[in-house]
PDB file of C-alpha atoms in Angstrom:
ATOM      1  CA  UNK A  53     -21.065  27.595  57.013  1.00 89.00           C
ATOM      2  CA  UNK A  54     -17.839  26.083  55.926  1.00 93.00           C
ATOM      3  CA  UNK A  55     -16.387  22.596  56.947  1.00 96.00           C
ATOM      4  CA  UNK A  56     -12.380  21.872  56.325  1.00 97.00           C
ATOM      5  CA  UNK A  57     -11.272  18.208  54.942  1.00 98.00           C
ATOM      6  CA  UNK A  58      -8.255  17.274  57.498  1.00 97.00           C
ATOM      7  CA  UNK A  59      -8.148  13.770  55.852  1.00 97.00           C
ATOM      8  CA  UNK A  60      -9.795  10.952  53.433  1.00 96.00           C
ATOM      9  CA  UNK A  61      -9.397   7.633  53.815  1.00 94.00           C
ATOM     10  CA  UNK A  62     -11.221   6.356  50.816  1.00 92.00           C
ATOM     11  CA  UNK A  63     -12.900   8.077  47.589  1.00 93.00           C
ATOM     12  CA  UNK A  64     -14.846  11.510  48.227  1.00 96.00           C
ATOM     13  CA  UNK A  65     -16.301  13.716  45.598  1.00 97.00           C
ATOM     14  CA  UNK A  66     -19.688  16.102  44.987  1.00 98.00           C
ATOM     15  CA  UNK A  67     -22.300  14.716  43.643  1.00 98.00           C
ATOM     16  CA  UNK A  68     -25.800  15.806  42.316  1.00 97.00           C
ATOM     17  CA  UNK A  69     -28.332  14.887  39.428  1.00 95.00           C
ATOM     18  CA  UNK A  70     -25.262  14.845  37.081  1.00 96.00           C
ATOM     19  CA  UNK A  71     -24.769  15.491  33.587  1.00 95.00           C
ATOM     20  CA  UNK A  72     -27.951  13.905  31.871  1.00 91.00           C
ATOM     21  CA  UNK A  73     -28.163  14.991  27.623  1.00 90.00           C
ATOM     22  CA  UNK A  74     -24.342  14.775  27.272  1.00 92.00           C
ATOM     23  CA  UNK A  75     -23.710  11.444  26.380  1.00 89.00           C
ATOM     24  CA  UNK A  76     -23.741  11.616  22.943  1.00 88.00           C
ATOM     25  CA  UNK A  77     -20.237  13.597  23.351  1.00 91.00           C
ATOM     26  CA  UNK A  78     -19.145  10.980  25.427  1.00 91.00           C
ATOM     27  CA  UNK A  79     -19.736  12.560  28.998  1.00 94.00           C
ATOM     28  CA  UNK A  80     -20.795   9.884  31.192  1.00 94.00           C
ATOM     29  CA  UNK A  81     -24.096  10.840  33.037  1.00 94.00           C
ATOM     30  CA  UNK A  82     -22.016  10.726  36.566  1.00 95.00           C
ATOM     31  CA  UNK A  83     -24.330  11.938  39.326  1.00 97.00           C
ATOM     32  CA  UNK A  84     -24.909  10.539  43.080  1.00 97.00           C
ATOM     33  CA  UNK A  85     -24.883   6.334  42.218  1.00 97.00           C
ATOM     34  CA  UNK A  86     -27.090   5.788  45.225  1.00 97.00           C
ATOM     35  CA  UNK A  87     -29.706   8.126  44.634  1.00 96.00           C
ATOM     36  CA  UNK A  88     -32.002   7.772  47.503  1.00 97.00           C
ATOM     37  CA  UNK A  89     -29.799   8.382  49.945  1.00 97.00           C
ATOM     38  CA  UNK A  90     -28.309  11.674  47.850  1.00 97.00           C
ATOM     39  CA  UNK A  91     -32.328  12.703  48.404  1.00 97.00           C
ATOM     40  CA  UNK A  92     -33.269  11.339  51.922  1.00 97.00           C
ATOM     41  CA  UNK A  93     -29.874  13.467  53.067  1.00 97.00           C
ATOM     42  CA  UNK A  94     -31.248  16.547  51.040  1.00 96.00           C
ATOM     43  CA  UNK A  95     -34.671  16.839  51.932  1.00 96.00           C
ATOM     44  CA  UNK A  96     -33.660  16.455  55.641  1.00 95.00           C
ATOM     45  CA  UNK A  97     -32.269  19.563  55.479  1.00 95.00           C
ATOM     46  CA  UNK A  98     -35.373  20.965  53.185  1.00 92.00           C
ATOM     47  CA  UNK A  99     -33.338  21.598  50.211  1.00 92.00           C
ATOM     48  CA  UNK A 100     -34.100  20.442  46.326  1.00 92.00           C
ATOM     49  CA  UNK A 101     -33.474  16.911  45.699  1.00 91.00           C
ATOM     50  CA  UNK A 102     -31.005  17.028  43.358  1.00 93.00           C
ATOM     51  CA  UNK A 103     -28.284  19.553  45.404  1.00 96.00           C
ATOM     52  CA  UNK A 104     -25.143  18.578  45.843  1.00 97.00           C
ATOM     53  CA  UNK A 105     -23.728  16.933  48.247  1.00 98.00           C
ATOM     54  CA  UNK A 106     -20.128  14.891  49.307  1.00 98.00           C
ATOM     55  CA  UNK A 107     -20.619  11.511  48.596  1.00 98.00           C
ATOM     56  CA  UNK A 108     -18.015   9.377  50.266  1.00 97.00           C
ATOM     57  CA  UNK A 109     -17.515   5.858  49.991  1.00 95.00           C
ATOM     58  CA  UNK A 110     -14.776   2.875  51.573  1.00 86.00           C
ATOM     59  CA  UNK A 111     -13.289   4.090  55.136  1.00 90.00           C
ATOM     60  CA  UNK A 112     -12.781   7.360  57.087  1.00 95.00           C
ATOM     61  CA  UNK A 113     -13.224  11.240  56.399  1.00 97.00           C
ATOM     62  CA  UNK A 114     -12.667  14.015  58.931  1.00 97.00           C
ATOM     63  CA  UNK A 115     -13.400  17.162  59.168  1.00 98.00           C
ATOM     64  CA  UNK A 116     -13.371  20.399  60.993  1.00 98.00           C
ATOM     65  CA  UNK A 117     -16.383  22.729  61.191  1.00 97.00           C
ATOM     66  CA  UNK A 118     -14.786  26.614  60.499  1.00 96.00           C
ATOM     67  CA  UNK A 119     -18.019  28.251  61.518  1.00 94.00           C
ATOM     68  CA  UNK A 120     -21.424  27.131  63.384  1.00 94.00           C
ATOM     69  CA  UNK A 121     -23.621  24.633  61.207  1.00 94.00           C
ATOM     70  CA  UNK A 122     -25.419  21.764  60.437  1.00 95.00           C
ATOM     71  CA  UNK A 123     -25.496  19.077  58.171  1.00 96.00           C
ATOM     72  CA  UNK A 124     -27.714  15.605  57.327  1.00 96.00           C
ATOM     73  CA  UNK A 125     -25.386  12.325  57.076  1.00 97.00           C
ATOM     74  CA  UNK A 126     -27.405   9.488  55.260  1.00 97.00           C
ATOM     75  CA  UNK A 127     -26.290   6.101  53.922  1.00 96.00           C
ATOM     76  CA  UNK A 128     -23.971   3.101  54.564  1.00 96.00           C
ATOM     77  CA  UNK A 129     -22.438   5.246  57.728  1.00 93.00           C
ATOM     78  CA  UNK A 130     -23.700   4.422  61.178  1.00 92.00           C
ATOM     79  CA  UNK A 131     -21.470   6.429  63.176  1.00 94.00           C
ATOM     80  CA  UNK A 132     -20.436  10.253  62.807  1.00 96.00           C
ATOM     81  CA  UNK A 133     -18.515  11.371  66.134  1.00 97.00           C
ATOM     82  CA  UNK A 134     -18.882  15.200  66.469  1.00 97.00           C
ATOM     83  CA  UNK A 135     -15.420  15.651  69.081  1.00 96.00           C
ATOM     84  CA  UNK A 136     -15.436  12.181  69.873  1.00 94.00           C
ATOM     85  CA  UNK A 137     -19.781  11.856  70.765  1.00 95.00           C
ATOM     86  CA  UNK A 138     -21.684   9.573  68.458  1.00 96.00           C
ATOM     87  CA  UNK A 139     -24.186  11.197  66.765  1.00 95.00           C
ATOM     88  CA  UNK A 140     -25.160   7.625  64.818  1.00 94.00           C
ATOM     89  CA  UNK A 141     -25.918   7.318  61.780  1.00 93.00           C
ATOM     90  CA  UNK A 142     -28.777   8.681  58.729  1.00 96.00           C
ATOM     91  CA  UNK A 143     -28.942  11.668  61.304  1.00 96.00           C
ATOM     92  CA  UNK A 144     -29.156  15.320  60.965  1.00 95.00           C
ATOM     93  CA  UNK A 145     -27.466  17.588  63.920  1.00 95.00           C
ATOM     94  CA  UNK A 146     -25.647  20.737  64.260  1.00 94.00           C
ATOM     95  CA  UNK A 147     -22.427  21.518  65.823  1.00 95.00           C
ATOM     96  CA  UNK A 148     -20.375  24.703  67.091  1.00 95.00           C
ATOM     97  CA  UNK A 149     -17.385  26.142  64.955  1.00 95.00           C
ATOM     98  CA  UNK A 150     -13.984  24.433  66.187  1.00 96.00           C
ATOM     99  CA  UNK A 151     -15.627  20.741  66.196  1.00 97.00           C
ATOM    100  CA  UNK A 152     -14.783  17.586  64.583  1.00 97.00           C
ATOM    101  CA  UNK A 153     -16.689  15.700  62.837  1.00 97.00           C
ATOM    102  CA  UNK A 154     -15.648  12.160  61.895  1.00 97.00           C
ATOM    103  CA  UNK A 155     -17.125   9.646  59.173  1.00 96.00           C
ATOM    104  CA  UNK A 156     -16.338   6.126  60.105  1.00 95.00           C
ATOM    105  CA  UNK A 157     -16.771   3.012  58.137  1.00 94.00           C
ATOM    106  CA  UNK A 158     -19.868   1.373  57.487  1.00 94.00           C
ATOM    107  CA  UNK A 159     -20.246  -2.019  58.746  1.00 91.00           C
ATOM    108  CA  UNK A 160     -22.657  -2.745  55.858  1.00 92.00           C
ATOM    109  CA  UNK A 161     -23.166  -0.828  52.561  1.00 95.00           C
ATOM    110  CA  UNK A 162     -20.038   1.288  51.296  1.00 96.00           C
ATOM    111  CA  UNK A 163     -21.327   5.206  50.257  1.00 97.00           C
ATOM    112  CA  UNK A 164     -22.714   7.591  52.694  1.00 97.00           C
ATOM    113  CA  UNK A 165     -23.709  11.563  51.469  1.00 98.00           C
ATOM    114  CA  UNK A 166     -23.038  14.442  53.325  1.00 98.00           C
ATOM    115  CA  UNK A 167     -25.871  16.957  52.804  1.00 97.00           C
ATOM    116  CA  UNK A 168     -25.362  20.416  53.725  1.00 96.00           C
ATOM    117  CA  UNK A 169     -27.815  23.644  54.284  1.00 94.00           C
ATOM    118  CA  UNK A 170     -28.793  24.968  50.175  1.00 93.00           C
ATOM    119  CA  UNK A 171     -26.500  22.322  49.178  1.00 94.00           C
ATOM    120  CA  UNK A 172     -22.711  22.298  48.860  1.00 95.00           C
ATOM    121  CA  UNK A 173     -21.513  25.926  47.062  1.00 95.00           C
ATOM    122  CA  UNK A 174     -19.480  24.038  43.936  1.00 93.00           C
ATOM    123  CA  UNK A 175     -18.974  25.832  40.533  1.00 93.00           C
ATOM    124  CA  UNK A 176     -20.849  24.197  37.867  1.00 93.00           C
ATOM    125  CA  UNK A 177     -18.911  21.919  35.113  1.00 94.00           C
ATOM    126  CA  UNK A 178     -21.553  21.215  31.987  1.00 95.00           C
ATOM    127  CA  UNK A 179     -24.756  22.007  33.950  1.00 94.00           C
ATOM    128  CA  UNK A 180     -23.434  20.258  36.759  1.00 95.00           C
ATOM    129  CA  UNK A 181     -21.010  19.853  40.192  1.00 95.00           C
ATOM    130  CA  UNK A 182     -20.981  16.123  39.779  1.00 96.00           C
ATOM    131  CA  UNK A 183     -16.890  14.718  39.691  1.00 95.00           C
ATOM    132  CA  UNK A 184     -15.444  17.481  42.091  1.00 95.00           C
ATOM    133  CA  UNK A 185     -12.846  15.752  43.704  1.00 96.00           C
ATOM    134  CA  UNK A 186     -12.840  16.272  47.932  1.00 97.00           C
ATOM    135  CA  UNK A 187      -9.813  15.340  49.520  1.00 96.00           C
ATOM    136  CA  UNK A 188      -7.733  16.901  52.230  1.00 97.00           C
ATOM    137  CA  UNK A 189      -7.411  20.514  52.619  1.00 96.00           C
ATOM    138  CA  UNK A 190     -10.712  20.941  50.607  1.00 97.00           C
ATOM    139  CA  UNK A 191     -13.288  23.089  51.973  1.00 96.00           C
ATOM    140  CA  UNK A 192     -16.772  22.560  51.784  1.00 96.00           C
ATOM    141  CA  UNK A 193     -18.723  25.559  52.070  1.00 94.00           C
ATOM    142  CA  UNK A 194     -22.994  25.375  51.899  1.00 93.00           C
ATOM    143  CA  UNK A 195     -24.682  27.375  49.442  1.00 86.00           C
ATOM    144  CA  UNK A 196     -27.253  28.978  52.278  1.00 86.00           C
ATOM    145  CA  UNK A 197     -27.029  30.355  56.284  1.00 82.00           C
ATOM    146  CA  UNK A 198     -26.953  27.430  58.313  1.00 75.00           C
ATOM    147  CA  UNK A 199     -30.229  27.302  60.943  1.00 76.00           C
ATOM    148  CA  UNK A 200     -30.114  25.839  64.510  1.00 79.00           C
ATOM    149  CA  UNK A 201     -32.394  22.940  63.864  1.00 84.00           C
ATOM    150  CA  UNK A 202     -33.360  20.239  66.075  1.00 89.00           C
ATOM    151  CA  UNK A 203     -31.631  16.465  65.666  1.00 92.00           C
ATOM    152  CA  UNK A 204     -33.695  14.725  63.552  1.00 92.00           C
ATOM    153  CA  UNK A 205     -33.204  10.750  62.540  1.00 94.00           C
ATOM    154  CA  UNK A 206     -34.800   8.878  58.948  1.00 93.00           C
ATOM    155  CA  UNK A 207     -36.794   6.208  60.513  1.00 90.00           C
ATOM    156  CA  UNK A 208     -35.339   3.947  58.816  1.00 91.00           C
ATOM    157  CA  UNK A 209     -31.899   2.788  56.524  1.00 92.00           C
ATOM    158  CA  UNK A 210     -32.324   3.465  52.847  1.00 95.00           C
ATOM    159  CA  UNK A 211     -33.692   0.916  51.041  1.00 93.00           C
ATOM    160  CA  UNK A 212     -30.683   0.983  49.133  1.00 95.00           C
ATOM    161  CA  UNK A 213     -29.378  -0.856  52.079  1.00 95.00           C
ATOM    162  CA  UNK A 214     -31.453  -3.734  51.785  1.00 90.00           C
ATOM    163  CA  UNK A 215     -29.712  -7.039  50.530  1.00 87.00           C
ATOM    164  CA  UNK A 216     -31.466  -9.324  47.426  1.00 87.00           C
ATOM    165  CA  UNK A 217     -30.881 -10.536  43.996  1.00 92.00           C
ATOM    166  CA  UNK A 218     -29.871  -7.816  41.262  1.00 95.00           C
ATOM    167  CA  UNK A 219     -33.162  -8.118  38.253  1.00 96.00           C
ATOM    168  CA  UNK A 220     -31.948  -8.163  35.299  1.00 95.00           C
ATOM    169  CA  UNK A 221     -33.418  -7.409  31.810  1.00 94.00           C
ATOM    170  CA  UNK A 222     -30.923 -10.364  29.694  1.00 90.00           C
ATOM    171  CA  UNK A 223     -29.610  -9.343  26.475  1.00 87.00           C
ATOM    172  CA  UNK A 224     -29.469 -13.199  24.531  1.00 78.00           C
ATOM    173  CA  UNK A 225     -29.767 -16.467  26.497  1.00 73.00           C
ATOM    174  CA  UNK A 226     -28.148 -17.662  29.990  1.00 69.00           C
ATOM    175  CA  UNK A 227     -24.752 -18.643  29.523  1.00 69.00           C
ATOM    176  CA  UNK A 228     -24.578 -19.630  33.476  1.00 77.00           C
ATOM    177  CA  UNK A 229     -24.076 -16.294  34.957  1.00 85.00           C
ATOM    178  CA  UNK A 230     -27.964 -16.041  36.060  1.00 87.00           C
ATOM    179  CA  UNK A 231     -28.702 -17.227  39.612  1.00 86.00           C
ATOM    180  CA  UNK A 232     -25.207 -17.723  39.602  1.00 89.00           C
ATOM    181  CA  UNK A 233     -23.542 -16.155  42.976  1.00 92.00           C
ATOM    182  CA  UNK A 234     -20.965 -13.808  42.630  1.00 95.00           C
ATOM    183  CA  UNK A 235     -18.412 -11.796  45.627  1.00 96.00           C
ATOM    184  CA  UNK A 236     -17.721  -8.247  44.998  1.00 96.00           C
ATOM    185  CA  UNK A 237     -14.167  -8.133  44.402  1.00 94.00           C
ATOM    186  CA  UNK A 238     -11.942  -5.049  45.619  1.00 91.00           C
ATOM    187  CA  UNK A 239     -11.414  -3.322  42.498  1.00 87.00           C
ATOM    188  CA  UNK A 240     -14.773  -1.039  42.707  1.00 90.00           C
ATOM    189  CA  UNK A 241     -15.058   2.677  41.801  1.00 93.00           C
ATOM    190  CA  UNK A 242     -17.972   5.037  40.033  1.00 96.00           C
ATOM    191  CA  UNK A 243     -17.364   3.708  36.645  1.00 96.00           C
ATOM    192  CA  UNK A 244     -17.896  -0.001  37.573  1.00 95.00           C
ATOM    193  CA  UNK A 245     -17.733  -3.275  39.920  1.00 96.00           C
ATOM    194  CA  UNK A 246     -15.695  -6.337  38.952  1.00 96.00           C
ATOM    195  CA  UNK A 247     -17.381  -9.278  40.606  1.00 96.00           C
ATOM    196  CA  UNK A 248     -15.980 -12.763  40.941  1.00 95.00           C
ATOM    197  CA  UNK A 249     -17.738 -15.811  40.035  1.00 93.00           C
ATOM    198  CA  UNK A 250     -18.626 -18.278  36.900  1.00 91.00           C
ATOM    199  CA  UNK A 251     -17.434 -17.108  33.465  1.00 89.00           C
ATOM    200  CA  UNK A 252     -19.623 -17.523  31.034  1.00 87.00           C
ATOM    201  CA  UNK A 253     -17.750 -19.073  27.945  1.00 82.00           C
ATOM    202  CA  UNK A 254     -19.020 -16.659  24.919  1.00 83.00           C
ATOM    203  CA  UNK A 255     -17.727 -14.860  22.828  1.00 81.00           C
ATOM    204  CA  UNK A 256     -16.211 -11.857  24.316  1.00 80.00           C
ATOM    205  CA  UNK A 257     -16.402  -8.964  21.542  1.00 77.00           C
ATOM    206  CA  UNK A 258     -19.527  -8.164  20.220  1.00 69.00           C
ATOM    207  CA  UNK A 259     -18.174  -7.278  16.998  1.00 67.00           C
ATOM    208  CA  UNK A 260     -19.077  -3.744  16.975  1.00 79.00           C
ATOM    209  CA  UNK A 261     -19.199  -0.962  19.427  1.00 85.00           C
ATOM    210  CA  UNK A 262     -22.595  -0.063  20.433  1.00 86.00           C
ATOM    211  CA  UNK A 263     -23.545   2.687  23.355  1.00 88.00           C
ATOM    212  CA  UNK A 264     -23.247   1.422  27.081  1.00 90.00           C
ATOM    213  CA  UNK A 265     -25.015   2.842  29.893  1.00 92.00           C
ATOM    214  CA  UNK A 266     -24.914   2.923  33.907  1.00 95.00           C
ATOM    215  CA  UNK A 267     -26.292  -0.691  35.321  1.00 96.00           C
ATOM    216  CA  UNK A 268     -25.108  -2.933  32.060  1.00 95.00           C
ATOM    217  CA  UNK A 269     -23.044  -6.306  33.064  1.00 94.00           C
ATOM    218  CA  UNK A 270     -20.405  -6.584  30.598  1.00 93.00           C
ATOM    219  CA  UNK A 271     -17.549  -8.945  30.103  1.00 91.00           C
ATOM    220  CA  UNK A 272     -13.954  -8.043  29.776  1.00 90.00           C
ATOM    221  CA  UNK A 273     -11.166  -9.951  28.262  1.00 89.00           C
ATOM    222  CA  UNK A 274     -10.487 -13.047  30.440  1.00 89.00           C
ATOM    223  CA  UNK A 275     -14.391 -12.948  31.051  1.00 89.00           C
ATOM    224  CA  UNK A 276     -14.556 -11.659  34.264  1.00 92.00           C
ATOM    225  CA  UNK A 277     -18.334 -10.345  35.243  1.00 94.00           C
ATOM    226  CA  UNK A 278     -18.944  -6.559  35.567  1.00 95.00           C
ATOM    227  CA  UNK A 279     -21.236  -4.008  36.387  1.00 96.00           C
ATOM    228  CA  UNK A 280     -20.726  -0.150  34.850  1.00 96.00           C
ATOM    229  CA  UNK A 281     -21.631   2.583  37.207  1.00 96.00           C
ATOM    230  CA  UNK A 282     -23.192   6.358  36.879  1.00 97.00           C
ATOM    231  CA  UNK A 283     -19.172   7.313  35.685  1.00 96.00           C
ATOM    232  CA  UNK A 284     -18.877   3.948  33.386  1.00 94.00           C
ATOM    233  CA  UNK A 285     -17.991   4.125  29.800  1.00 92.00           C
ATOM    234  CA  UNK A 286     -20.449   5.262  27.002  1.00 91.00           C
ATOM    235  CA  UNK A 287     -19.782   3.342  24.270  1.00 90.00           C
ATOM    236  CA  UNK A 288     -17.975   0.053  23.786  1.00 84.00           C
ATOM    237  CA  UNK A 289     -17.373  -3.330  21.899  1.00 86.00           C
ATOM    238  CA  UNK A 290     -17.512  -5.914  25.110  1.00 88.00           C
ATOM    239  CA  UNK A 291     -20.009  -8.295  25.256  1.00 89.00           C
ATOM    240  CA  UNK A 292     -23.125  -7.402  27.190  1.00 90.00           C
ATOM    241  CA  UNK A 293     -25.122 -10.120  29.007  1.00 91.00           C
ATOM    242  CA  UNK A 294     -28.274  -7.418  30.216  1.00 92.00           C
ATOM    243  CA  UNK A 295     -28.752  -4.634  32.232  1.00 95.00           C
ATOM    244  CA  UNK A 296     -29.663  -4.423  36.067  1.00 97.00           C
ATOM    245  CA  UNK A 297     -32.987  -2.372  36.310  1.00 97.00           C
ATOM    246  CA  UNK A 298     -33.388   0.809  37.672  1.00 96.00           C
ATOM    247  CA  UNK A 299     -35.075  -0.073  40.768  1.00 96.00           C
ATOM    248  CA  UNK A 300     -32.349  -1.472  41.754  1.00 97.00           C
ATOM    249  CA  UNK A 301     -29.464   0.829  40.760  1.00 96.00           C
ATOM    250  CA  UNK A 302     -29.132   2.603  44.207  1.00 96.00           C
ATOM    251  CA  UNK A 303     -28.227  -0.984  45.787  1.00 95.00           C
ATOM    252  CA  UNK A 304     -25.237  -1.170  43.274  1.00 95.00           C
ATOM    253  CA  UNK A 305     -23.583   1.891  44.855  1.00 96.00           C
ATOM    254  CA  UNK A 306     -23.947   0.258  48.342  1.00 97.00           C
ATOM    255  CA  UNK A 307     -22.059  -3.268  47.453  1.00 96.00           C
ATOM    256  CA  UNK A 308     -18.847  -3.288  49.260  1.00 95.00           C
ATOM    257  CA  UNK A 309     -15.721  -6.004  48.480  1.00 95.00           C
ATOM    258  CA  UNK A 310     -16.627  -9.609  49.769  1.00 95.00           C
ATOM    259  CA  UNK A 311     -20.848  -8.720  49.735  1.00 96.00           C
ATOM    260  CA  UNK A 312     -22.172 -12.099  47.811  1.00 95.00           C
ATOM    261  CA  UNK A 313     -24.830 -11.072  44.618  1.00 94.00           C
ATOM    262  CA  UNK A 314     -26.549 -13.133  42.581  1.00 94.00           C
ATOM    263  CA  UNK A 315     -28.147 -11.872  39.674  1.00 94.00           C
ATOM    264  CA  UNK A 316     -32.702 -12.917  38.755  1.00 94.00           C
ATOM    265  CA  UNK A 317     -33.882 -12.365  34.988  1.00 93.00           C
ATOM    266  CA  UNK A 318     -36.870  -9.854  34.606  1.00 93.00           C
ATOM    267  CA  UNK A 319     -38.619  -8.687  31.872  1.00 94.00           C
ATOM    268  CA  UNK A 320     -39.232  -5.369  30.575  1.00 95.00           C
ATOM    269  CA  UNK A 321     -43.068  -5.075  31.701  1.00 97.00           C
ATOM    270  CA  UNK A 322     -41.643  -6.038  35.348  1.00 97.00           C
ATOM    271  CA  UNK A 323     -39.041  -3.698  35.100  1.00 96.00           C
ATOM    272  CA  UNK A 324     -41.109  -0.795  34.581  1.00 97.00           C
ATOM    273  CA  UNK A 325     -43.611  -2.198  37.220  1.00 97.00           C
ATOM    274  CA  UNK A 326     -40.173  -2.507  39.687  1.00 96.00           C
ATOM    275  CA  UNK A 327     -39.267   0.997  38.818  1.00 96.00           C
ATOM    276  CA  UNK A 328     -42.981   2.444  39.477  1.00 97.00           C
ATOM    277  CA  UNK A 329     -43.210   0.741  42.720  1.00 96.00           C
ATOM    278  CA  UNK A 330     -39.707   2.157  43.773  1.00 95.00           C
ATOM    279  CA  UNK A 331     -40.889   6.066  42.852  1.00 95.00           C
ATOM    280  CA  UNK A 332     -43.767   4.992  45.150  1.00 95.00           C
ATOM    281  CA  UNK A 333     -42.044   3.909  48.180  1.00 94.00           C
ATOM    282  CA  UNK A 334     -39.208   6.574  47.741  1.00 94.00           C
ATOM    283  CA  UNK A 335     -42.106   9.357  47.085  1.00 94.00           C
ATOM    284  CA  UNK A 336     -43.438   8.591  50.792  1.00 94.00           C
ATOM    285  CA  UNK A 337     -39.672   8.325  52.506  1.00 93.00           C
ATOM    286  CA  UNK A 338     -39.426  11.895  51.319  1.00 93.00           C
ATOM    287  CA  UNK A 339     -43.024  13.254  52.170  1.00 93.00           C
ATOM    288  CA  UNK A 340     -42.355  11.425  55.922  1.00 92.00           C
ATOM    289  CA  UNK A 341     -39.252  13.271  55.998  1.00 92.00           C
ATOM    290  CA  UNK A 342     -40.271  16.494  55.025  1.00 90.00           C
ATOM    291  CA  UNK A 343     -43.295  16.031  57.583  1.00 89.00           C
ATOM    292  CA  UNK A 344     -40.893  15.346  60.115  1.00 85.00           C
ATOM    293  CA  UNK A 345     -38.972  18.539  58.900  1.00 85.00           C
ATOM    294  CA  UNK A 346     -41.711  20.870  59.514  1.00 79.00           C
ATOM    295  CA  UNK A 347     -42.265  19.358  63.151  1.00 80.00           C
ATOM    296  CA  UNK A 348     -39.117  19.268  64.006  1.00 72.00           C
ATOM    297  CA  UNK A 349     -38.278  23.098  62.554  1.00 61.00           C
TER     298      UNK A 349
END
């Protein structure tokens, strides 16, 4: 099956595992930044985890469908109109060649992933699809025959969606910024978020550049607050106040301009106990959907 991109209003790429092992060449790690919805969107469609899929992120995408088929739609997005019906939203459905299928805005969260039948067909850049720019006149083709397969909805939003504090594991002592409430400003892409909020007065060079990886708050020149993402830098000689834990990575990729954040210290030992705990409850969203897969056919 093959889908045409008539227009993107906003920032639309594939995405997959990404590029893990090539950092030390400088090659940011990249991949889908909210990574349970990139596999909630997969396995309702039964395909590996890590395919990839069109992540798109800030407004409105159409398409048109060149050929019969079916795709999954999970994330920030609560609406997809297939020729003007509302399908809603972390939904899989088919649709006849000729259709249009439209992505509107979330009115929480900010990235939703468009999962398609084998995954989306994409030649492979260093072991990976991840970066592949989708933008009008792109088309997306899947990499397997598209079934007729019932509608079938997640039961419930992402946890990604959820809002709380941010943990994270502090590099030094609290110069402020902890607890401290900050608003997403509107300068926010895949290599980081610039928040707005207290400044902590420190120094703002570390003195040496050391490596940097997704998740680690940083400060920039005038001490503004922020956050690197899966395509943030690798190395670097900004001061970092701590990393955000990986439990909570996926709700980075959903923070949209103007969402309020506030940042909680946690230790390494409760990191890894977060992390555990999220494998657990992500573990059973995918064996509930792929039970619902098989029922539903």
């Amino acid at each position: 099956m093959r889908l045409r991109v008539l227009s993107v209003f906003g920032l639309a790429s594939l995405q997959d595992a990404g590029r893990p092992g090539f950092r030390r060449f400088g090659v940011p790690t990249g991949g889908a930044f909210d990574r349970e919805s990139h596999r909630l969107a997969n396995a309702m469609l039964g395909v590996p985890p890590d395919s990839p899929v069109v992540e798109f992120a800030l407004g409105t995408m159409e398409m048109e469908a060149l050929a019969d088929g079916c795709v999954a739609v999970v994330g920030a997005c609560e609406s997809v109109l297939v020729d003007g019906n509302d399908q809603g939203g972390n939904v899989r459905f088919c649709f006849r060649a000729g259709s249009r299928l439209t992505v509107t805005p979330p009115k929480r969260g900010l990235r939703t992933f468009i999962a398609l039948p084998g995954g989306v067909a994409s030649p492979q850049v260093l072991e990976s699809a991840s970066g592949a720019v989708v933008e009008a006149g792109t088309e997306i083709s899947s990499a397997a025959q598209a079934l007729s397969l019932d509608v079938l909805r997640l039961a419930r939003p992402p946890a990604s969606l959820s809002p709380s504090p941010l943990r994270v594991v502090a590099l030094g002592d609290d110069f402020g910024w902890m607890g401290a409430e900050y608003t997403v400003g509107r300068n926010i892409d895949r290599v980081g978020l610039r928040l707005e909020g207290p400044r902590p007065m420190v120094e703002v060079r570390s003195g040496r550049s050391e490596p940097s990886v997704f998740g680690v708050v940083q400060l920039t020149e005038d001490r503004s607050v922020i956050v690197h993402g899966p395509d943030g830098p690798t190395i670097g000689g900004y001061r970092k106040l701590g990393g955000v834990v990986r439990a909570d990575l996926d709700r980075l990729a959903q923070l949209a301009p103007g969402d309020r954040v506030r940042f909680v210290p946690c230790t390494l030992d409760e990191a890894r106990t977060a992390m555990r705990a999220h494998e657990k409850q992500l573990g059973s969203a995918l064996a509930e959907v792929a039970e619902s897969v098989y029922r539903a056919g």
